[in-house]
């Protein structure tokens, strides 16, 4: 490949080569390209098919990914779609050790699932929306709120602005205006402290020596997460399409 190609161009060229060699064609969603700073048109499926007439665009399961059960559960998403879950597992253990109610342990367990399996930007808002039909309203509110509250210290519970944020975002970083406005509203909300507890038990440095298994929380999930009998993504809920997007992230249409 041309050494002058950008990383994104090299990845696209490799993917196009794979598509020619395999019997399916992967066309990335626009948001993938935008995340690479790439505004160029997507590869044309027709042109690839012309070079490999047996190939078809990917409309079913992606053979590059682990197969999902027919009726996937939340635990299945942890196993087969969410990235390494060390962070949220440690946060949930931290909440258990602090004696938090089970539904708040669940909130700590789920607070970053959007980052792990869907999208990073506004991950608290996306994560809350993903689980809204299946959990107590307070859990949803707390997960949405944690994204905002983490930027603001609260001496009453010993929460300081994370030192890692200074290193990651820069000392001059200031949250966007919509975050500031949401903070003002959330500060006086009846569930403020629930959202705050996620920030308190959000482990900002990962402990490589602390191993936590998801099995520790299966009973909590069973009691506080309303698993649809049809499986996540297939229950006709307002967010089913979001779970299906994680099952088949490269589906053409």
PDB file of C-alpha atoms in Angstrom:
ATOM      1  CA  UNK A   1       0.000   0.000   0.000  1.00  0.00           C
ATOM      2  CA  UNK A   2       1.045   3.598  -0.575  1.00  0.00           C
ATOM      3  CA  UNK A   3       3.007   4.850   2.445  1.00  0.00           C
ATOM      4  CA  UNK A   4       1.625   8.333   1.790  1.00  0.00           C
ATOM      5  CA  UNK A   5      -1.877   7.163   2.620  1.00  0.00           C
ATOM      6  CA  UNK A   6      -3.436   8.352   5.837  1.00  0.00           C
ATOM      7  CA  UNK A   7      -4.309   5.803   8.504  1.00  0.00           C
ATOM      8  CA  UNK A   8      -7.972   6.109   7.529  1.00  0.00           C
ATOM      9  CA  UNK A   9      -7.174   5.609   3.824  1.00  0.00           C
ATOM     10  CA  UNK A  10      -5.041   2.559   4.571  1.00  0.00           C
ATOM     11  CA  UNK A  11      -7.847   1.073   6.673  1.00  0.00           C
ATOM     12  CA  UNK A  12     -10.369   1.737   3.905  1.00  0.00           C
ATOM     13  CA  UNK A  13      -8.068   0.200   1.288  1.00  0.00           C
ATOM     14  CA  UNK A  14      -7.560  -2.890   3.434  1.00  0.00           C
ATOM     15  CA  UNK A  15     -11.283  -3.193   4.007  1.00  0.00           C
ATOM     16  CA  UNK A  16     -11.962  -2.828   0.291  1.00  0.00           C
ATOM     17  CA  UNK A  17      -9.394  -5.546  -0.420  1.00  0.00           C
ATOM     18  CA  UNK A  18     -11.051  -7.810   2.146  1.00  0.00           C
ATOM     19  CA  UNK A  19     -14.438  -7.134   0.606  1.00  0.00           C
ATOM     20  CA  UNK A  20     -13.149  -8.219  -2.800  1.00  0.00           C
ATOM     21  CA  UNK A  21     -11.766 -11.433  -1.335  1.00  0.00           C
ATOM     22  CA  UNK A  22     -14.806 -12.291   0.793  1.00  0.00           C
ATOM     23  CA  UNK A  23     -18.427 -12.841  -0.096  1.00  0.00           C
ATOM     24  CA  UNK A  24     -19.675  -9.788   1.781  1.00  0.00           C
ATOM     25  CA  UNK A  25     -19.012  -6.071   1.466  1.00  0.00           C
ATOM     26  CA  UNK A  26     -18.566  -3.838   4.502  1.00  0.00           C
ATOM     27  CA  UNK A  27     -19.467  -0.170   4.035  1.00  0.00           C
ATOM     28  CA  UNK A  28     -18.805   1.880   7.158  1.00  0.00           C
ATOM     29  CA  UNK A  29     -21.497   4.144   8.547  1.00  0.00           C
ATOM     30  CA  UNK A  30     -20.841   7.836   8.010  1.00  0.00           C
ATOM     31  CA  UNK A  31     -20.052   8.435  11.662  1.00  0.00           C
ATOM     32  CA  UNK A  32     -17.076   6.066  11.424  1.00  0.00           C
ATOM     33  CA  UNK A  33     -15.538   8.142   8.639  1.00  0.00           C
ATOM     34  CA  UNK A  34     -16.296  11.433  10.366  1.00  0.00           C
ATOM     35  CA  UNK A  35     -14.478  10.179  13.459  1.00  0.00           C
ATOM     36  CA  UNK A  36     -11.419   9.762  11.223  1.00  0.00           C
ATOM     37  CA  UNK A  37     -11.827  13.310   9.890  1.00  0.00           C
ATOM     38  CA  UNK A  38     -12.731  11.800   6.526  1.00  0.00           C
ATOM     39  CA  UNK A  39     -15.314  13.701   4.476  1.00  0.00           C
ATOM     40  CA  UNK A  40     -14.771  11.708   1.279  1.00  0.00           C
ATOM     41  CA  UNK A  41     -17.594   9.672  -0.282  1.00  0.00           C
ATOM     42  CA  UNK A  42     -17.958   6.121   1.039  1.00  0.00           C
ATOM     43  CA  UNK A  43     -16.760   3.205  -1.114  1.00  0.00           C
ATOM     44  CA  UNK A  44     -19.277   2.291  -3.799  1.00  0.00           C
ATOM     45  CA  UNK A  45     -20.715  -1.156  -3.233  1.00  0.00           C
ATOM     46  CA  UNK A  46     -21.548  -1.438  -6.941  1.00  0.00           C
ATOM     47  CA  UNK A  47     -17.937  -0.898  -7.962  1.00  0.00           C
ATOM     48  CA  UNK A  48     -16.730  -3.541  -5.520  1.00  0.00           C
ATOM     49  CA  UNK A  49     -19.409  -5.966  -6.687  1.00  0.00           C
ATOM     50  CA  UNK A  50     -18.306  -5.409 -10.283  1.00  0.00           C
ATOM     51  CA  UNK A  51     -14.892  -6.782  -9.346  1.00  0.00           C
ATOM     52  CA  UNK A  52     -16.376  -9.601  -7.270  1.00  0.00           C
ATOM     53  CA  UNK A  53     -19.816 -10.468  -8.697  1.00  0.00           C
ATOM     54  CA  UNK A  54     -20.539 -12.979  -5.943  1.00  0.00           C
ATOM     55  CA  UNK A  55     -20.126 -10.409  -3.163  1.00  0.00           C
ATOM     56  CA  UNK A  56     -23.104  -8.798  -1.462  1.00  0.00           C
ATOM     57  CA  UNK A  57     -23.354  -5.972   1.036  1.00  0.00           C
ATOM     58  CA  UNK A  58     -23.473  -7.074   4.643  1.00  0.00           C
ATOM     59  CA  UNK A  59     -27.092  -7.211   5.767  1.00  0.00           C
ATOM     60  CA  UNK A  60     -26.922  -9.961   8.362  1.00  0.00           C
ATOM     61  CA  UNK A  61     -24.579 -10.986  11.142  1.00  0.00           C
ATOM     62  CA  UNK A  62     -20.968  -9.925  10.756  1.00  0.00           C
ATOM     63  CA  UNK A  63     -18.768 -13.056  10.705  1.00  0.00           C
ATOM     64  CA  UNK A  64     -15.875 -10.978  12.078  1.00  0.00           C
ATOM     65  CA  UNK A  65     -17.733 -10.537  15.378  1.00  0.00           C
ATOM     66  CA  UNK A  66     -18.783 -13.077  18.010  1.00  0.00           C
ATOM     67  CA  UNK A  67     -22.233 -14.463  17.288  1.00  0.00           C
ATOM     68  CA  UNK A  68     -25.041 -13.158  19.493  1.00  0.00           C
ATOM     69  CA  UNK A  69     -27.801 -15.402  20.843  1.00  0.00           C
ATOM     70  CA  UNK A  70     -31.189 -15.221  19.140  1.00  0.00           C
ATOM     71  CA  UNK A  71     -32.669 -13.428  22.162  1.00  0.00           C
ATOM     72  CA  UNK A  72     -29.721 -11.547  23.639  1.00  0.00           C
ATOM     73  CA  UNK A  73     -29.675 -10.500  27.266  1.00  0.00           C
ATOM     74  CA  UNK A  74     -27.766  -7.702  28.946  1.00  0.00           C
ATOM     75  CA  UNK A  75     -25.201 -10.254  30.099  1.00  0.00           C
ATOM     76  CA  UNK A  76     -24.755 -11.375  26.477  1.00  0.00           C
ATOM     77  CA  UNK A  77     -23.920  -7.801  25.485  1.00  0.00           C
ATOM     78  CA  UNK A  78     -21.297  -7.684  28.226  1.00  0.00           C
ATOM     79  CA  UNK A  79     -19.820 -10.922  26.875  1.00  0.00           C
ATOM     80  CA  UNK A  80     -19.974 -10.327  23.130  1.00  0.00           C
ATOM     81  CA  UNK A  81     -20.260  -6.609  22.367  1.00  0.00           C
ATOM     82  CA  UNK A  82     -19.126  -4.366  25.205  1.00  0.00           C
ATOM     83  CA  UNK A  83     -15.415  -3.662  25.306  1.00  0.00           C
ATOM     84  CA  UNK A  84     -13.319  -4.560  28.345  1.00  0.00           C
ATOM     85  CA  UNK A  85     -15.653  -4.004  31.298  1.00  0.00           C
ATOM     86  CA  UNK A  86     -12.996  -3.765  34.020  1.00  0.00           C
ATOM     87  CA  UNK A  87     -13.845  -0.157  34.771  1.00  0.00           C
ATOM     88  CA  UNK A  88     -17.590  -0.580  35.347  1.00  0.00           C
ATOM     89  CA  UNK A  89     -17.109  -3.851  37.195  1.00  0.00           C
ATOM     90  CA  UNK A  90     -14.692  -2.178  39.582  1.00  0.00           C
ATOM     91  CA  UNK A  91     -17.097   0.749  39.986  1.00  0.00           C
ATOM     92  CA  UNK A  92     -19.963  -1.619  40.817  1.00  0.00           C
ATOM     93  CA  UNK A  93     -17.794  -3.502  43.355  1.00  0.00           C
ATOM     94  CA  UNK A  94     -16.829  -0.142  44.868  1.00  0.00           C
ATOM     95  CA  UNK A  95     -20.528   0.709  45.224  1.00  0.00           C
ATOM     96  CA  UNK A  96     -21.266  -2.640  46.872  1.00  0.00           C
ATOM     97  CA  UNK A  97     -18.465  -2.142  49.373  1.00  0.00           C
ATOM     98  CA  UNK A  98     -19.876   1.291  50.203  1.00  0.00           C
ATOM     99  CA  UNK A  99     -23.278  -0.218  50.972  1.00  0.00           C
ATOM    100  CA  UNK A 100     -25.192   1.477  48.163  1.00  0.00           C
ATOM    101  CA  UNK A 101     -28.683   0.155  47.288  1.00  0.00           C
ATOM    102  CA  UNK A 102     -28.765  -2.483  44.582  1.00  0.00           C
ATOM    103  CA  UNK A 103     -30.285  -0.225  41.962  1.00  0.00           C
ATOM    104  CA  UNK A 104     -27.384   2.180  42.436  1.00  0.00           C
ATOM    105  CA  UNK A 105     -24.955  -0.716  42.115  1.00  0.00           C
ATOM    106  CA  UNK A 106     -26.673  -1.408  38.785  1.00  0.00           C
ATOM    107  CA  UNK A 107     -26.290   2.255  37.827  1.00  0.00           C
ATOM    108  CA  UNK A 108     -22.557   2.050  38.515  1.00  0.00           C
ATOM    109  CA  UNK A 109     -22.348  -1.165  36.505  1.00  0.00           C
ATOM    110  CA  UNK A 110     -24.097   0.390  33.498  1.00  0.00           C
ATOM    111  CA  UNK A 111     -22.926   3.994  33.608  1.00  0.00           C
ATOM    112  CA  UNK A 112     -20.386   3.652  30.779  1.00  0.00           C
ATOM    113  CA  UNK A 113     -22.016   1.037  28.528  1.00  0.00           C
ATOM    114  CA  UNK A 114     -22.340   3.541  25.693  1.00  0.00           C
ATOM    115  CA  UNK A 115     -18.595   4.168  25.787  1.00  0.00           C
ATOM    116  CA  UNK A 116     -17.928   0.429  25.804  1.00  0.00           C
ATOM    117  CA  UNK A 117     -20.373  -0.609  23.108  1.00  0.00           C
ATOM    118  CA  UNK A 118     -21.902   2.287  21.196  1.00  0.00           C
ATOM    119  CA  UNK A 119     -20.491   5.832  21.151  1.00  0.00           C
ATOM    120  CA  UNK A 120     -18.249   7.950  23.372  1.00  0.00           C
ATOM    121  CA  UNK A 121     -19.562  11.495  22.909  1.00  0.00           C
ATOM    122  CA  UNK A 122     -22.404  12.311  25.324  1.00  0.00           C
ATOM    123  CA  UNK A 123     -22.093   8.757  26.610  1.00  0.00           C
ATOM    124  CA  UNK A 124     -24.166   9.449  29.725  1.00  0.00           C
ATOM    125  CA  UNK A 125     -27.106  10.630  27.647  1.00  0.00           C
ATOM    126  CA  UNK A 126     -26.823   7.730  25.196  1.00  0.00           C
ATOM    127  CA  UNK A 127     -26.322   5.183  27.969  1.00  0.00           C
ATOM    128  CA  UNK A 128     -29.377   6.416  29.855  1.00  0.00           C
ATOM    129  CA  UNK A 129     -31.480   6.194  26.719  1.00  0.00           C
ATOM    130  CA  UNK A 130     -30.279   2.661  25.994  1.00  0.00           C
ATOM    131  CA  UNK A 131     -31.544   1.325  29.308  1.00  0.00           C
ATOM    132  CA  UNK A 132     -34.520   3.602  29.945  1.00  0.00           C
ATOM    133  CA  UNK A 133     -37.267   1.043  29.187  1.00  0.00           C
ATOM    134  CA  UNK A 134     -35.670  -1.577  31.410  1.00  0.00           C
ATOM    135  CA  UNK A 135     -34.682   0.070  34.688  1.00  0.00           C
ATOM    136  CA  UNK A 136     -36.026   2.270  37.441  1.00  0.00           C
ATOM    137  CA  UNK A 137     -36.358   5.913  36.393  1.00  0.00           C
ATOM    138  CA  UNK A 138     -33.860   6.954  39.054  1.00  0.00           C
ATOM    139  CA  UNK A 139     -31.184   4.715  37.509  1.00  0.00           C
ATOM    140  CA  UNK A 140     -31.729   6.303  34.107  1.00  0.00           C
ATOM    141  CA  UNK A 141     -31.544   9.798  35.579  1.00  0.00           C
ATOM    142  CA  UNK A 142     -28.388   9.031  37.530  1.00  0.00           C
ATOM    143  CA  UNK A 143     -26.545   7.630  34.508  1.00  0.00           C
ATOM    144  CA  UNK A 144     -27.484  10.647  32.413  1.00  0.00           C
ATOM    145  CA  UNK A 145     -26.438  12.966  35.229  1.00  0.00           C
ATOM    146  CA  UNK A 146     -23.069  11.396  35.932  1.00  0.00           C
ATOM    147  CA  UNK A 147     -21.694  12.641  32.611  1.00  0.00           C
ATOM    148  CA  UNK A 148     -22.397  16.198  33.745  1.00  0.00           C
ATOM    149  CA  UNK A 149     -21.691  15.950  37.461  1.00  0.00           C
ATOM    150  CA  UNK A 150     -18.226  14.430  37.051  1.00  0.00           C
ATOM    151  CA  UNK A 151     -16.932  17.845  35.923  1.00  0.00           C
ATOM    152  CA  UNK A 152     -18.053  19.552  39.147  1.00  0.00           C
ATOM    153  CA  UNK A 153     -16.639  18.878  42.625  1.00  0.00           C
ATOM    154  CA  UNK A 154     -18.830  18.308  45.665  1.00  0.00           C
ATOM    155  CA  UNK A 155     -17.046  18.680  48.974  1.00  0.00           C
ATOM    156  CA  UNK A 156     -20.016  17.243  50.881  1.00  0.00           C
ATOM    157  CA  UNK A 157     -19.167  13.756  49.597  1.00  0.00           C
ATOM    158  CA  UNK A 158     -15.440  14.269  49.114  1.00  0.00           C
ATOM    159  CA  UNK A 159     -15.615  14.391  45.344  1.00  0.00           C
ATOM    160  CA  UNK A 160     -12.896  16.428  43.637  1.00  0.00           C
ATOM    161  CA  UNK A 161     -12.388  17.188  39.976  1.00  0.00           C
ATOM    162  CA  UNK A 162     -10.374  14.176  38.755  1.00  0.00           C
ATOM    163  CA  UNK A 163      -6.669  14.862  38.317  1.00  0.00           C
ATOM    164  CA  UNK A 164      -6.770  12.562  35.291  1.00  0.00           C
ATOM    165  CA  UNK A 165      -9.130  15.031  33.588  1.00  0.00           C
ATOM    166  CA  UNK A 166      -6.537  17.793  33.879  1.00  0.00           C
ATOM    167  CA  UNK A 167      -4.053  15.527  32.112  1.00  0.00           C
ATOM    168  CA  UNK A 168      -6.562  14.220  29.564  1.00  0.00           C
ATOM    169  CA  UNK A 169      -8.452  17.397  28.652  1.00  0.00           C
ATOM    170  CA  UNK A 170      -5.973  20.084  29.646  1.00  0.00           C
ATOM    171  CA  UNK A 171      -5.941  22.504  32.574  1.00  0.00           C
ATOM    172  CA  UNK A 172      -7.895  25.114  30.604  1.00  0.00           C
ATOM    173  CA  UNK A 173     -10.751  22.820  29.581  1.00  0.00           C
ATOM    174  CA  UNK A 174     -14.259  24.004  30.410  1.00  0.00           C
ATOM    175  CA  UNK A 175     -17.416  21.944  29.850  1.00  0.00           C
ATOM    176  CA  UNK A 176     -19.717  22.941  26.993  1.00  0.00           C
ATOM    177  CA  UNK A 177     -22.536  25.359  27.712  1.00  0.00           C
ATOM    178  CA  UNK A 178     -25.206  22.645  27.579  1.00  0.00           C
ATOM    179  CA  UNK A 179     -23.297  20.726  30.258  1.00  0.00           C
ATOM    180  CA  UNK A 180     -23.147  23.810  32.447  1.00  0.00           C
ATOM    181  CA  UNK A 181     -26.878  24.394  32.006  1.00  0.00           C
ATOM    182  CA  UNK A 182     -27.683  20.779  32.805  1.00  0.00           C
ATOM    183  CA  UNK A 183     -25.518  20.984  35.918  1.00  0.00           C
ATOM    184  CA  UNK A 184     -27.535  23.931  37.192  1.00  0.00           C
ATOM    185  CA  UNK A 185     -30.747  21.957  36.723  1.00  0.00           C
ATOM    186  CA  UNK A 186     -29.367  18.724  38.134  1.00  0.00           C
ATOM    187  CA  UNK A 187     -27.880  20.346  41.222  1.00  0.00           C
ATOM    188  CA  UNK A 188     -31.360  20.921  42.674  1.00  0.00           C
ATOM    189  CA  UNK A 189     -32.956  17.697  41.456  1.00  0.00           C
ATOM    190  CA  UNK A 190     -34.403  15.201  43.928  1.00  0.00           C
ATOM    191  CA  UNK A 191     -32.065  12.502  42.586  1.00  0.00           C
ATOM    192  CA  UNK A 192     -28.964  14.666  42.504  1.00  0.00           C
ATOM    193  CA  UNK A 193     -27.175  12.488  45.035  1.00  0.00           C
ATOM    194  CA  UNK A 194     -27.897   9.339  43.009  1.00  0.00           C
ATOM    195  CA  UNK A 195     -26.087  10.813  40.032  1.00  0.00           C
ATOM    196  CA  UNK A 196     -23.352  12.076  42.339  1.00  0.00           C
ATOM    197  CA  UNK A 197     -22.831   8.584  43.766  1.00  0.00           C
ATOM    198  CA  UNK A 198     -21.852   7.327  40.330  1.00  0.00           C
ATOM    199  CA  UNK A 199     -19.100   9.952  40.185  1.00  0.00           C
ATOM    200  CA  UNK A 200     -17.965   9.006  43.686  1.00  0.00           C
ATOM    201  CA  UNK A 201     -17.709   5.339  42.739  1.00  0.00           C
ATOM    202  CA  UNK A 202     -16.455   5.954  39.216  1.00  0.00           C
ATOM    203  CA  UNK A 203     -12.928   4.583  39.476  1.00  0.00           C
ATOM    204  CA  UNK A 204     -10.846   7.005  37.440  1.00  0.00           C
ATOM    205  CA  UNK A 205      -7.686   4.930  37.616  1.00  0.00           C
ATOM    206  CA  UNK A 206      -7.907   1.277  36.702  1.00  0.00           C
ATOM    207  CA  UNK A 207      -6.472  -1.122  39.233  1.00  0.00           C
ATOM    208  CA  UNK A 208      -4.715  -3.888  37.263  1.00  0.00           C
ATOM    209  CA  UNK A 209      -4.581  -6.033  40.386  1.00  0.00           C
ATOM    210  CA  UNK A 210      -8.311  -5.900  41.105  1.00  0.00           C
ATOM    211  CA  UNK A 211     -10.193  -8.590  39.205  1.00  0.00           C
ATOM    212  CA  UNK A 212     -14.000  -8.456  39.271  1.00  0.00           C
ATOM    213  CA  UNK A 213     -16.292 -10.936  37.513  1.00  0.00           C
ATOM    214  CA  UNK A 214     -19.656 -10.033  35.996  1.00  0.00           C
ATOM    215  CA  UNK A 215     -21.086 -13.062  37.813  1.00  0.00           C
ATOM    216  CA  UNK A 216     -20.953 -11.014  41.021  1.00  0.00           C
ATOM    217  CA  UNK A 217     -23.793  -8.871  39.663  1.00  0.00           C
ATOM    218  CA  UNK A 218     -26.040 -11.302  37.801  1.00  0.00           C
ATOM    219  CA  UNK A 219     -28.514 -11.380  40.690  1.00  0.00           C
ATOM    220  CA  UNK A 220     -28.588  -7.570  40.812  1.00  0.00           C
ATOM    221  CA  UNK A 221     -29.202  -7.485  37.056  1.00  0.00           C
ATOM    222  CA  UNK A 222     -31.947 -10.077  37.425  1.00  0.00           C
ATOM    223  CA  UNK A 223     -33.731  -8.092  40.116  1.00  0.00           C
ATOM    224  CA  UNK A 224     -33.379  -4.600  38.651  1.00  0.00           C
ATOM    225  CA  UNK A 225     -33.079  -4.924  34.861  1.00  0.00           C
ATOM    226  CA  UNK A 226     -36.303  -5.824  33.039  1.00  0.00           C
ATOM    227  CA  UNK A 227     -34.957  -8.184  30.415  1.00  0.00           C
ATOM    228  CA  UNK A 228     -37.425  -8.372  27.467  1.00  0.00           C
ATOM    229  CA  UNK A 229     -38.459 -11.915  26.615  1.00  0.00           C
ATOM    230  CA  UNK A 230     -37.893 -11.215  22.924  1.00  0.00           C
ATOM    231  CA  UNK A 231     -34.295 -10.197  23.578  1.00  0.00           C
ATOM    232  CA  UNK A 232     -32.692  -6.760  23.618  1.00  0.00           C
ATOM    233  CA  UNK A 233     -33.131  -5.271  20.167  1.00  0.00           C
ATOM    234  CA  UNK A 234     -36.235  -7.239  19.283  1.00  0.00           C
ATOM    235  CA  UNK A 235     -38.872  -6.084  21.760  1.00  0.00           C
ATOM    236  CA  UNK A 236     -40.204  -3.132  19.736  1.00  0.00           C
ATOM    237  CA  UNK A 237     -39.127  -0.708  22.453  1.00  0.00           C
ATOM    238  CA  UNK A 238     -38.209   2.887  21.537  1.00  0.00           C
ATOM    239  CA  UNK A 239     -34.525   1.941  21.869  1.00  0.00           C
ATOM    240  CA  UNK A 240     -34.552  -1.515  20.255  1.00  0.00           C
ATOM    241  CA  UNK A 241     -32.834  -0.158  17.141  1.00  0.00           C
ATOM    242  CA  UNK A 242     -29.907   1.042  19.256  1.00  0.00           C
ATOM    243  CA  UNK A 243     -29.306  -2.440  20.634  1.00  0.00           C
ATOM    244  CA  UNK A 244     -29.634  -3.879  17.104  1.00  0.00           C
ATOM    245  CA  UNK A 245     -26.978  -1.398  15.961  1.00  0.00           C
ATOM    246  CA  UNK A 246     -24.594  -2.941  18.468  1.00  0.00           C
ATOM    247  CA  UNK A 247     -25.503  -6.451  17.351  1.00  0.00           C
ATOM    248  CA  UNK A 248     -24.875  -5.596  13.675  1.00  0.00           C
ATOM    249  CA  UNK A 249     -22.763  -2.406  13.632  1.00  0.00           C
ATOM    250  CA  UNK A 250     -21.801  -2.779   9.955  1.00  0.00           C
ATOM    251  CA  UNK A 251     -25.262  -3.562   8.572  1.00  0.00           C
ATOM    252  CA  UNK A 252     -25.624  -1.781   5.246  1.00  0.00           C
ATOM    253  CA  UNK A 253     -29.208  -0.522   5.719  1.00  0.00           C
TER     254      UNK A 253
END
